[in-house]
Short mmCIF file of C-alpha atoms in Angstrom, two decimals:
data_model
loop_
_atom_site.label_atom_id
_atom_site.label_comp_id
_atom_site.label_asym_id
_atom_site.label_seq_id
_atom_site.Cartn_x
_atom_site.Cartn_y
_atom_site.Cartn_z
CA UNK A 1 6.65 26.32 0.95
CA UNK A 2 8.33 23.89 3.34
CA UNK A 3 7.31 20.11 3.50
CA UNK A 4 5.53 19.21 6.71
CA UNK A 5 6.64 15.52 6.74
CA UNK A 6 4.78 12.32 7.23
CA UNK A 7 2.41 13.39 10.00
CA UNK A 8 0.51 10.11 10.17
CA UNK A 9 3.78 7.89 10.47
CA UNK A 10 5.71 5.58 8.20
CA UNK A 11 4.32 3.97 4.93
CA UNK A 12 3.86 0.09 4.55
CA UNK A 13 2.62 -2.60 2.22
CA UNK A 14 -0.75 -0.80 1.87
CA UNK A 15 0.93 2.12 0.09
CA UNK A 16 1.10 2.66 -3.66
CA UNK A 17 2.98 5.12 -5.86
CA UNK A 18 0.60 6.99 -8.39
CA UNK A 19 2.58 8.62 -10.94
CA UNK A 20 0.61 11.10 -13.03
CA UNK A 21 1.12 11.83 -16.75
CA UNK A 22 4.79 11.75 -17.12
CA UNK A 23 4.63 11.26 -20.86
CA UNK A 24 6.40 12.44 -23.97
CA UNK A 25 3.22 14.54 -24.51
CA UNK A 26 4.57 16.93 -21.86
CA UNK A 27 8.29 16.68 -22.58
CA UNK A 28 10.45 19.08 -24.56
CA UNK A 29 9.39 19.57 -28.30
CA UNK A 30 5.77 19.00 -27.61
CA UNK A 31 3.13 21.72 -27.81
CA UNK A 32 2.36 20.99 -24.26
CA UNK A 33 5.78 20.98 -22.88
CA UNK A 34 6.11 21.11 -19.15
CA UNK A 35 9.52 23.05 -18.93
CA UNK A 36 10.62 21.47 -15.44
CA UNK A 37 9.37 17.89 -16.15
CA UNK A 38 12.98 16.86 -16.73
CA UNK A 39 14.06 18.62 -13.39
CA UNK A 40 11.72 16.43 -11.38
CA UNK A 41 12.37 13.35 -13.27
CA UNK A 42 15.14 12.07 -11.02
CA UNK A 43 12.87 12.12 -7.95
CA UNK A 44 10.22 10.47 -9.82
CA UNK A 45 12.52 7.77 -11.07
CA UNK A 46 13.66 7.25 -7.39
CA UNK A 47 10.06 6.56 -6.22
CA UNK A 48 9.54 4.10 -9.16
CA UNK A 49 12.64 2.27 -8.51
CA UNK A 50 11.82 1.94 -4.75
CA UNK A 51 8.74 -0.05 -5.37
CA UNK A 52 8.14 -0.66 -9.13
CA UNK A 53 5.63 -3.29 -8.39
CA UNK A 54 3.64 -0.83 -6.18
CA UNK A 55 3.68 1.94 -8.96
CA UNK A 56 0.85 2.75 -11.28
CA UNK A 57 1.46 5.25 -14.17
CA UNK A 58 -1.57 7.30 -15.49
CA UNK A 59 -1.60 8.58 -19.20
CA UNK A 60 -3.48 11.44 -20.57
CA UNK A 61 -4.70 10.24 -23.96
CA UNK A 62 -6.31 13.05 -26.22
CA UNK A 63 -8.88 12.13 -28.77
CA UNK A 64 -7.81 10.99 -32.28
CA UNK A 65 -9.49 14.20 -33.74
CA UNK A 66 -10.93 17.26 -32.29
CA UNK A 67 -14.35 16.18 -33.63
CA UNK A 68 -14.15 13.04 -31.41
CA UNK A 69 -14.30 15.04 -28.16
CA UNK A 70 -17.62 16.08 -26.60
CA UNK A 71 -19.14 19.06 -24.84
CA UNK A 72 -16.50 21.59 -23.61
CA UNK A 73 -13.78 19.29 -24.42
CA UNK A 74 -14.74 19.71 -28.15
CA UNK A 75 -14.04 23.52 -27.86
CA UNK A 76 -10.89 22.69 -25.92
CA UNK A 77 -9.48 20.45 -28.75
CA UNK A 78 -10.45 22.91 -31.38
CA UNK A 79 -8.02 25.23 -29.67
CA UNK A 80 -5.55 22.31 -29.18
CA UNK A 81 -5.83 20.49 -32.48
CA UNK A 82 -2.06 20.02 -32.46
CA UNK A 83 -2.17 17.59 -29.63
CA UNK A 84 -4.87 15.26 -30.92
CA UNK A 85 -3.71 11.83 -31.71
CA UNK A 86 -3.96 12.67 -35.44
CA UNK A 87 -1.55 15.40 -35.20
CA UNK A 88 0.80 13.88 -32.83
CA UNK A 89 0.68 10.07 -33.44
CA UNK A 90 0.74 7.28 -30.89
CA UNK A 91 4.35 8.00 -29.56
CA UNK A 92 3.17 11.03 -27.82
CA UNK A 93 1.12 9.16 -25.17
CA UNK A 94 4.06 6.93 -24.18
CA UNK A 95 5.83 7.51 -20.89
CA UNK A 96 9.08 9.44 -21.13
CA UNK A 97 11.81 6.99 -22.10
CA UNK A 98 13.45 6.70 -18.49
CA UNK A 99 10.22 5.56 -16.99
CA UNK A 100 9.23 2.90 -19.56
CA UNK A 101 11.78 0.38 -18.12
CA UNK A 102 9.64 -0.03 -14.86
CA UNK A 103 6.69 -1.36 -16.87
CA UNK A 104 6.14 -4.22 -15.88
CA UNK A 105 5.90 -4.73 -12.99
CA UNK A 106 4.55 -1.26 -12.91
CA UNK A 107 1.25 -0.73 -14.56
CA UNK A 108 -0.40 1.70 -16.69
CA UNK A 109 -4.02 3.43 -16.62
CA UNK A 110 -5.08 5.46 -19.54
CA UNK A 111 -7.66 8.36 -19.06
CA UNK A 112 -9.12 10.88 -21.54
CA UNK A 113 -9.76 13.53 -18.86
CA UNK A 114 -7.70 15.39 -16.01
CA UNK A 115 -9.02 12.82 -13.30
CA UNK A 116 -7.86 9.16 -13.27
CA UNK A 117 -11.11 8.36 -11.27
CA UNK A 118 -13.70 9.25 -13.64
CA UNK A 119 -13.63 6.32 -15.86
CA UNK A 120 -13.48 3.68 -13.25
CA UNK A 121 -10.20 1.77 -14.29
CA UNK A 122 -8.22 3.01 -11.40
CA UNK A 123 -10.65 2.21 -8.80
CA UNK A 124 -11.03 -1.28 -10.30
CA UNK A 125 -7.32 -1.62 -9.91
CA UNK A 126 -6.91 -0.55 -6.43
CA UNK A 127 -9.97 -2.02 -4.67
CA UNK A 128 -8.70 -5.53 -4.68
CA UNK A 129 -5.13 -4.62 -3.62
CA UNK A 130 -5.93 -3.33 -0.28
CA UNK A 131 -4.36 0.01 -1.12
CA UNK A 132 -4.92 2.69 1.79
CA UNK A 133 -2.13 5.27 1.04
CA UNK A 134 -1.15 6.89 -2.24
CA UNK A 135 2.22 8.69 -2.83
CA UNK A 136 1.50 11.06 -5.84
CA UNK A 137 4.09 12.39 -8.24
CA UNK A 138 4.01 13.80 -11.93
CA UNK A 139 2.23 16.61 -13.48
CA UNK A 140 0.89 18.97 -13.49
CA UNK A 141 0.40 20.02 -9.86
CA UNK A 142 -2.44 22.42 -10.66
CA UNK A 143 -4.26 20.24 -13.15
CA UNK A 144 -4.13 16.41 -13.24
CA UNK A 145 -2.27 16.12 -10.06
CA UNK A 146 -5.03 18.28 -8.52
CA UNK A 147 -7.80 16.11 -10.08
CA UNK A 148 -5.97 12.86 -8.81
CA UNK A 149 -5.43 14.15 -5.17
CA UNK A 150 -9.01 15.44 -4.63
CA UNK A 151 -10.35 12.13 -5.96
CA UNK A 152 -8.17 10.16 -3.69
CA UNK A 153 -9.14 12.22 -0.70
CA UNK A 154 -12.95 11.79 -1.56
CA UNK A 155 -12.17 8.07 -1.50
CA UNK A 156 -10.65 8.19 1.91
CA UNK A 157 -7.03 7.34 0.81
CA UNK A 158 -4.23 8.61 2.75
CA UNK A 159 -2.67 11.13 0.37
CA UNK A 160 1.07 11.92 0.20
CA UNK A 161 2.45 14.52 -2.19
CA UNK A 162 6.12 14.14 -3.15
CA UNK A 163 6.89 17.88 -3.49
CA UNK A 164 10.16 17.48 -5.43
CA UNK A 165 8.56 14.97 -7.78
CA UNK A 166 5.71 17.41 -8.96
CA UNK A 167 5.76 19.75 -11.94
CA UNK A 168 3.79 22.27 -13.76
CA UNK A 169 4.23 24.64 -16.68
CA UNK A 170 3.20 27.34 -14.30
CA UNK A 171 5.34 28.37 -11.46
CA UNK A 172 2.75 30.76 -9.94
CA UNK A 173 -0.08 28.25 -9.96
CA UNK A 174 2.24 25.37 -8.87
CA UNK A 175 3.16 27.45 -5.77
CA UNK A 176 -0.48 28.27 -5.18
CA UNK A 177 -1.63 24.71 -5.21
CA UNK A 178 1.12 23.61 -2.88
CA UNK A 179 -0.13 26.22 -0.48
CA UNK A 180 -3.77 25.00 -0.99
CA UNK A 181 -2.76 21.42 -0.24
CA UNK A 182 -0.76 22.51 2.80
CA UNK A 183 -3.38 24.99 4.23
CA UNK A 184 -6.65 23.73 3.28
CA UNK A 185 -6.10 20.00 3.27
CA UNK A 186 -3.78 19.68 6.09
CA UNK A 187 -5.65 16.80 7.76
CA UNK A 188 -5.80 14.84 4.58
CA UNK A 189 -2.67 15.74 2.59
CA UNK A 190 0.94 15.03 3.81
CA UNK A 191 3.37 17.19 2.02
CA UNK A 192 6.98 15.76 1.98
CA UNK A 193 10.14 15.22 -0.07
CA UNK A 194 10.96 12.16 -1.84
CA UNK A 195 13.91 11.39 0.38
CA UNK A 196 11.49 11.10 3.41
CA UNK A 197 8.91 8.81 1.35
CA UNK A 198 11.96 6.52 0.48
CA UNK A 199 13.23 6.59 4.16
CA UNK A 200 9.89 5.89 5.66
CA UNK A 201 8.23 3.40 3.17
CA UNK A 202 8.93 0.01 4.47
#
């Protein structure tokens, strides 16, 4: 799937980089390892370094114990007890080491579900900041990035996906979602490589 470029023009001061769940929880050695997280890390770092003060990291924070989860999440964490806070400890939710250096000025928003919008923290951060466009990086393309992108579309943000800065544990569903973003959301999602974002974000 080829990137389509920034079809709505250059990016400016109203743009923000939203980096999704680039955490030790998904790094090598974790039960939830995303095999090519490390492959996309240089592109993610480049986006962070370009505008660290305009970067927000989201972090997925599992419950301390499976019994702390509610509804279908309770069943989910009965299956995945190995990734609860009790099992992994607090280090697991930290950003991968090479990204921690950007905080501050970059900021962190924690969430307990796939979407960063559900609990209201991200809306509260963006509302007074005059943000109109979001460059999205991170993982996973077909889970938390999907929830992030759809929530951003619903709120009317200009959405830019940095294709070489996205990762998933499934090649097949990553490819399917990139096709979905391109074909079904062609008016609301711009699909572009990191180098073009960097060249066009002034």
